[in-house]
């Protein structure tokens, strides 16, 4: 690697603009939000980076509420078939089912230290909203989650669970009524209410200092790994693989290994194919352009005028047009390689690891597993660690519909039939 690697941002940016190289990140926000971002930056330094007491409290929460450390599992059966040593870091065993709680509980604790009483968050599929709702319940904070109206309809189970955890879910009716509109609405609310309100952002993106804050909280994953691998082998693994949406699970998983020689691989959503709107792969994609959106400069899937394109993936968590600025930088300087996996490849990997290892991975994480199946064909006897960012229970509505359509439809219609019988038994008589 000939270029300087940024482990954290400098003045809010990752990378030095020079020749073909760019500086990604920044703070491209309306003026009115600068005081809130400044206060957040100060809180981040004072508590997250400098306070021993904060670190101890966070670790107690990680241990006693989140259920950390999550296990590192030697995938013995898969290893034999794939002619490599495969290990799985199982973030899916964390409370609420994915790595997102690592960041949510950290930010909510920070909010509390900063004297805030109310939390707002955006959510797309609902996973970040769910984690934030749980963190707020645990720490006794009021929680408001902004969610696109279309997403609310599509993701009823997560909306139901967020409300069960005591959060208020606000339907966003503007624009395409999806994640990016929910982000805009949360930012608007924050600019009006920043005195008492803290905005919990869900991935390593958005305006500085969020990409640094989220990476810092998620780096608990790689910190644990540096100890856990000793049980199995000396030194570092050869290859590490993670799926990439905005970048939080991958950066948290790679963080302590960025300066090592380990081969780091990110796997994006290849969706149905390479056409515009058919995937959410931003690296090596002719539709990916340098741009500025939602507060930061990075690579975005956009048309030549810079309008964000619709994206598609079977996994809601990877279905996003932008990529975190630090990942864009690490790709540009050649530190991280990127692959993509199709929906069909992710589904195949999900089934393979379910049958060989007894693990139901989330569809997002199944992309990382699909990456591992590809890489394992080209190498031999390597130590490969795959990050299983979440567990697959949440995906039943998608996986069952895709893999066993008829039986799933029969089950659902039976459910509806029984519900109608119990809910309105007198309907016919009343008329
Ligand atoms: C949200 C999510 C992702 C993608 O987000 P990153 O910020 O890239 O980690 C991946 N896996 C799971 C299980 C998720 O919920």
XYZ file of C-alpha atoms and ligand atoms in Angstrom:
446
model
C 0.000 0.000 0.000
C 1.629 3.244 -1.096
C -0.889 5.656 0.445
C -1.520 6.766 3.986
C -4.276 4.815 5.729
C -6.760 6.656 7.939
C -7.794 4.646 11.008
C -9.986 7.566 12.043
C -10.977 10.798 10.371
C -8.856 13.966 10.403
C -10.890 17.151 10.455
C -13.829 14.931 9.609
C -12.291 13.392 6.474
C -10.773 10.044 5.506
C -7.958 10.353 2.984
C -5.941 13.155 1.417
C -7.160 14.463 -1.940
C -4.287 14.061 -4.400
C -4.204 12.840 -7.999
C -6.789 10.055 -8.218
C -7.333 9.993 -4.459
C -10.205 11.620 -2.603
C -11.057 12.760 0.901
C -14.326 11.122 1.939
C -16.642 12.134 4.753
C -17.037 15.691 5.986
C -19.998 17.488 7.436
C -22.277 18.675 4.650
C -25.213 19.837 6.715
C -27.432 22.887 6.954
C -25.788 25.559 9.096
C -28.475 25.178 11.746
C -27.135 21.743 12.760
C -23.505 22.770 13.351
C -23.941 23.572 17.062
C -25.541 20.146 17.664
C -22.749 18.379 15.737
C -20.118 20.340 17.668
C -21.714 19.368 20.975
C -21.801 15.729 19.818
C -18.108 15.863 18.913
C -17.250 17.258 22.334
C -19.350 14.594 24.060
C -17.652 11.894 21.985
C -14.173 13.035 23.086
C -15.090 13.673 26.685
C -16.984 10.435 27.372
C -16.405 7.782 24.714
C -12.676 8.382 24.194
C -11.537 9.851 27.514
C -13.780 8.755 30.380
C -12.804 5.597 32.217
C -16.155 5.570 33.958
C -18.011 5.668 30.625
C -15.938 2.787 29.279
C -16.635 0.690 32.369
C -20.368 1.347 32.251
C -20.478 0.494 28.561
C -18.622 -2.743 29.148
C -20.996 -3.746 31.900
C -23.894 -3.154 29.491
C -22.127 -5.135 26.757
C -21.660 -8.036 29.158
C -24.907 -8.008 31.095
C -27.434 -6.611 28.612
C -26.122 -7.276 25.110
C -24.664 -10.690 25.995
C -21.068 -10.079 24.973
C -18.637 -11.433 24.139
C -20.383 -13.092 21.223
C -18.791 -16.453 20.403
C -16.150 -17.275 17.825
C -17.105 -20.666 16.418
C -14.865 -23.080 14.542
C -16.968 -24.296 11.613
C -15.537 -27.789 11.549
C -17.882 -29.422 9.061
C -17.801 -26.552 6.580
C -14.000 -26.373 6.916
C -13.652 -29.978 5.855
C -15.814 -29.525 2.778
C -14.209 -26.200 1.795
C -10.548 -27.225 2.373
C -9.901 -24.222 4.595
C -10.245 -23.385 8.287
C -13.504 -21.428 8.592
C -14.405 -19.528 11.781
C -17.626 -17.644 12.448
C -17.947 -14.595 14.722
C -21.599 -14.823 15.703
C -22.968 -11.309 16.314
C -26.418 -12.771 15.760
C -26.374 -13.946 19.367
C -26.352 -10.374 20.670
C -29.597 -9.095 22.208
C -32.057 -7.996 19.475
C -30.343 -10.345 17.042
C -27.562 -8.355 15.399
C -24.500 -6.157 15.858
C -26.574 -2.947 15.710
C -27.127 -2.991 19.489
C -23.357 -2.428 20.059
C -23.708 1.050 18.619
C -27.244 1.817 19.804
C -26.512 1.141 23.478
C -23.266 3.135 23.204
C -24.933 6.189 21.692
C -27.885 6.106 24.097
C -25.448 5.929 27.034
C -23.543 8.879 25.544
C -26.811 10.818 25.196
C -27.561 10.231 28.841
C -24.116 11.469 29.909
C -24.622 14.564 27.774
C -27.809 15.314 29.706
C -30.271 14.508 26.934
C -33.651 13.015 27.782
C -35.053 12.090 24.401
C -33.714 9.864 21.614
C -34.618 10.001 17.954
C -33.486 7.511 15.316
C -34.163 6.649 11.694
C -34.780 3.131 10.519
C -35.235 1.394 7.174
C -36.014 -2.267 7.686
C -36.390 -1.665 11.400
C -33.261 -3.346 12.756
C -31.597 -0.145 13.937
C -34.916 1.121 15.292
C -35.335 -2.113 17.200
C -31.846 -1.931 18.725
C -32.325 1.729 19.662
C -35.734 1.021 21.215
C -34.242 -1.750 23.347
C -31.337 0.473 24.421
C -33.755 3.270 25.386
C -35.917 0.884 27.389
C -32.842 -0.347 29.241
C -31.526 3.145 30.018
C -34.889 4.798 30.638
C -34.959 7.245 27.721
C -37.881 8.430 25.621
C -37.545 6.999 22.097
C -38.980 8.216 18.786
C -38.202 6.265 15.606
C -38.760 7.786 12.156
C -39.676 5.256 9.512
C -40.896 5.614 5.924
C -44.614 4.894 5.492
C -43.825 2.246 2.885
C -41.334 0.545 5.199
C -43.853 0.538 8.048
C -46.227 -1.438 5.869
C -43.511 -3.858 4.719
C -41.916 -4.417 8.119
C -44.824 -4.912 10.499
C -43.023 -7.385 12.825
C -40.245 -4.887 13.593
C -42.722 -2.019 14.063
C -44.689 -4.222 16.441
C -41.555 -5.080 18.427
C -40.367 -1.466 18.604
C -43.720 -0.469 20.077
C -43.563 -3.393 22.468
C -40.212 -1.983 23.629
C -41.921 1.329 24.345
C -40.835 3.394 21.331
C -43.046 5.703 19.310
C -42.806 4.948 15.586
C -43.469 8.005 13.416
C -44.588 7.404 9.845
C -42.735 9.536 7.256
C -45.011 10.332 4.331
C -42.603 12.408 2.209
C -40.589 11.370 -0.881
C -40.305 7.666 -1.596
C -41.441 6.949 2.003
C -38.329 4.848 2.703
C -35.024 5.073 4.595
C -33.606 8.233 3.023
C -36.810 10.141 3.767
C -36.733 8.861 7.350
C -33.144 10.183 7.671
C -34.219 13.594 6.357
C -37.126 13.736 8.785
C -34.956 12.728 11.757
C -32.432 15.449 10.830
C -35.209 18.018 10.535
C -36.529 17.052 13.954
C -33.004 17.205 15.413
C -32.396 20.691 14.032
C -35.541 21.862 15.831
C -35.041 20.019 19.130
C -31.324 19.469 19.720
C -31.340 20.893 23.238
C -32.960 17.819 24.820
C -32.798 15.416 21.902
C -29.979 13.126 20.738
C -29.980 11.616 17.240
C -28.791 7.997 17.270
C -27.468 7.196 13.780
C -27.257 3.539 12.786
C -24.213 3.003 10.565
C -20.719 4.342 9.824
C -22.016 7.178 7.677
C -23.700 10.567 7.860
C -21.879 13.765 8.854
C -18.749 13.749 11.031
C -18.454 12.660 13.868
C -20.957 9.809 13.306
C -18.686 7.597 11.141
C -16.047 7.705 13.899
C -18.512 7.208 16.752
C -20.209 4.205 15.179
C -16.886 2.544 14.237
C -15.604 3.102 17.770
C -18.603 1.341 19.337
C -18.626 -1.485 16.784
C -14.894 -2.134 17.167
C -15.757 -4.213 20.245
C -16.159 -6.994 17.652
C -12.512 -7.008 16.518
C -11.268 -6.268 20.008
C -12.873 -9.485 21.238
C -11.532 -11.376 18.233
C -7.898 -10.560 18.953
C -8.288 -12.569 22.201
C -10.710 -15.230 20.967
C -8.548 -16.409 18.059
C -5.802 -17.471 20.546
C -7.923 -20.411 21.577
C -7.646 -21.753 18.022
C -4.371 -20.530 16.544
C -1.350 -18.284 17.054
C -1.194 -14.881 15.370
C -3.645 -13.431 12.910
C -6.119 -15.123 10.584
C -5.308 -15.047 6.853
C -8.598 -13.702 5.567
C -11.557 -11.850 7.119
C -14.916 -11.431 5.386
C -17.942 -9.259 6.251
C -21.050 -7.993 4.469
C -21.295 -4.281 3.709
C -24.350 -2.061 3.909
C -23.306 1.299 5.354
C -20.216 -0.320 6.854
C -20.741 -0.659 10.601
C -20.381 -4.414 11.072
C -17.482 -4.657 8.613
C -15.511 -1.733 10.070
C -16.120 -2.961 13.619
C -14.953 -6.447 12.611
C -11.895 -5.234 10.645
C -10.836 -2.377 12.934
C -8.076 -4.002 15.022
C -6.708 -5.723 11.894
C -6.461 -2.731 9.562
C -2.736 -2.316 10.252
C -2.012 -6.046 9.872
C -1.371 -8.095 6.734
C -4.749 -9.883 6.956
C -6.641 -9.956 3.664
C -9.876 -8.023 4.304
C -12.898 -8.591 2.079
C -16.227 -6.752 2.021
C -19.234 -8.324 0.318
C -21.965 -6.117 -1.131
C -25.470 -6.923 -2.294
C -25.419 -8.071 -5.924
C -29.214 -8.349 -5.954
C -30.647 -9.716 -9.190
C -27.818 -8.591 -11.453
C -25.591 -5.756 -12.599
C -28.178 -3.371 -14.116
C -29.138 -0.008 -12.613
C -31.637 -0.520 -9.787
C -31.011 -4.264 -9.610
C -28.454 -4.271 -6.786
C -26.830 -2.254 -4.021
C -23.162 -2.761 -4.995
C -21.308 0.538 -4.922
C -17.756 -0.625 -5.516
C -16.721 -1.480 -9.100
C -20.095 -0.409 -10.397
C -20.474 1.939 -13.357
C -23.463 3.519 -11.591
C -21.422 4.491 -8.528
C -20.274 8.114 -8.474
C -18.507 10.391 -6.053
C -21.193 12.538 -4.509
C -22.527 14.275 -1.448
C -25.757 13.130 0.181
C -27.187 12.913 3.684
C -24.338 14.886 5.177
C -21.238 13.158 3.767
C -19.086 12.751 0.676
C -18.643 9.205 -0.579
C -19.560 6.828 -3.385
C -23.258 6.681 -4.193
C -25.323 4.804 -6.736
C -26.633 7.702 -8.748
C -27.452 8.870 -12.237
C -25.023 11.180 -14.033
C -26.753 14.202 -12.508
C -26.147 12.891 -8.992
C -29.719 11.794 -8.183
C -29.664 8.686 -6.013
C -30.830 5.548 -7.813
C -33.314 3.065 -6.427
C -31.451 0.057 -5.063
C -32.478 -3.540 -4.613
C -31.405 -6.481 -2.453
C -33.162 -9.451 -0.881
C -31.610 -8.255 2.397
C -33.078 -4.983 3.623
C -29.968 -4.137 5.660
C -27.733 -3.974 2.572
C -30.247 -2.138 0.408
C -28.791 1.389 0.492
C -27.360 3.712 -2.190
C -24.373 5.059 -0.235
C -21.355 3.573 1.512
C -19.570 4.816 4.628
C -16.714 7.257 3.914
C -14.001 5.262 5.685
C -14.772 2.185 3.589
C -14.663 4.263 0.402
C -11.206 5.450 1.505
C -9.966 1.957 2.430
C -11.108 0.661 -0.944
C -9.425 3.513 -2.790
C -6.037 2.953 -1.153
C -6.325 -0.797 -1.746
C -6.631 -1.959 1.869
C -10.022 -3.692 1.498
C -11.164 -5.808 -1.465
C -14.811 -5.876 -2.442
C -16.955 -8.604 -3.973
C -20.657 -8.841 -4.457
C -23.014 -11.774 -3.957
C -26.309 -12.248 -5.770
C -29.558 -12.887 -3.869
C -29.406 -16.486 -5.084
C -25.825 -16.939 -3.851
C -26.705 -15.532 -0.436
C -29.658 -17.926 -0.169
C -27.437 -20.848 -1.106
C -24.821 -19.887 1.483
C -27.533 -19.492 4.121
C -28.726 -23.059 3.504
C -25.217 -24.510 3.335
C -24.166 -23.092 6.719
C -27.530 -23.923 8.284
C -27.127 -27.589 7.318
C -23.398 -27.969 7.992
C -23.022 -25.739 11.075
C -26.462 -25.345 12.652
C -26.472 -21.581 12.200
C -29.302 -19.503 10.736
C -27.550 -16.385 9.494
C -29.375 -13.163 8.611
C -29.749 -12.571 4.865
C -27.265 -9.701 5.152
C -24.698 -11.949 6.810
C -25.422 -14.678 4.249
C -23.741 -12.389 1.706
C -20.533 -12.628 3.747
C -20.948 -16.417 3.832
C -21.451 -16.432 0.057
C -18.216 -14.434 -0.215
C -16.482 -17.089 1.889
C -17.749 -19.880 -0.402
C -16.310 -18.013 -3.405
C -12.945 -17.227 -1.808
C -12.546 -20.762 -0.435
C -12.483 -22.061 -4.015
C -9.342 -20.087 -4.804
C -7.286 -20.738 -1.640
C -6.314 -23.738 0.497
C -5.693 -24.320 4.244
C -6.250 -20.651 5.071
C -7.700 -19.393 8.325
C -10.823 -17.501 7.290
C -13.078 -15.630 9.749
C -16.556 -14.598 8.606
C -18.644 -12.094 10.547
C -22.221 -13.287 11.035
C -23.658 -9.808 11.663
C -27.135 -11.062 12.560
C -29.332 -14.112 12.965
C -31.934 -15.126 10.437
C -35.127 -15.400 12.498
C -36.254 -11.958 11.338
C -36.115 -13.063 7.693
C -38.757 -15.787 7.853
C -41.216 -13.703 5.792
C -38.674 -13.477 2.958
C -36.841 -16.789 3.133
C -39.994 -18.904 3.558
C -41.700 -17.068 0.690
C -38.659 -17.650 -1.520
C -37.711 -21.212 -0.556
C -41.111 -22.820 0.212
C -43.696 -20.568 -1.338
C -46.695 -22.907 -1.316
C -46.366 -24.178 2.240
C -45.787 -20.642 3.500
C -48.893 -19.359 1.703
C -50.907 -22.240 3.135
C -49.656 -21.416 6.634
C -50.494 -17.718 6.287
C -53.972 -18.332 4.930
C -54.623 -20.798 7.749
C -53.549 -18.122 10.246
C -55.882 -15.562 8.705
C -58.728 -18.039 8.582
C -58.344 -18.861 12.280
C -58.035 -15.205 13.222
C -61.212 -14.303 11.403
C -63.015 -17.056 13.242
C -61.837 -15.935 16.658
C -61.997 -12.173 16.128
C -65.451 -11.839 14.598
C -67.430 -14.936 15.589
C -70.761 -13.105 15.655
C -70.344 -11.135 12.465
C -72.861 -13.129 10.493
C -75.497 -13.025 13.221
C -75.282 -9.267 13.812
C -76.311 -8.522 10.255
C -28.080 -3.352 9.205
C -27.430 -4.658 9.039
C -26.310 -4.833 8.179
C -25.759 -3.753 7.308
O -25.315 -2.604 7.929
P -23.771 -2.282 8.173
O -23.800 -0.912 8.773
O -23.054 -2.329 6.865
O -23.252 -3.306 9.113
C -25.730 -6.080 8.115
N -26.211 -7.126 8.816
C -27.281 -7.009 9.636
C -27.761 -8.213 10.376
C -27.935 -5.776 9.772
O -28.988 -5.668 10.584
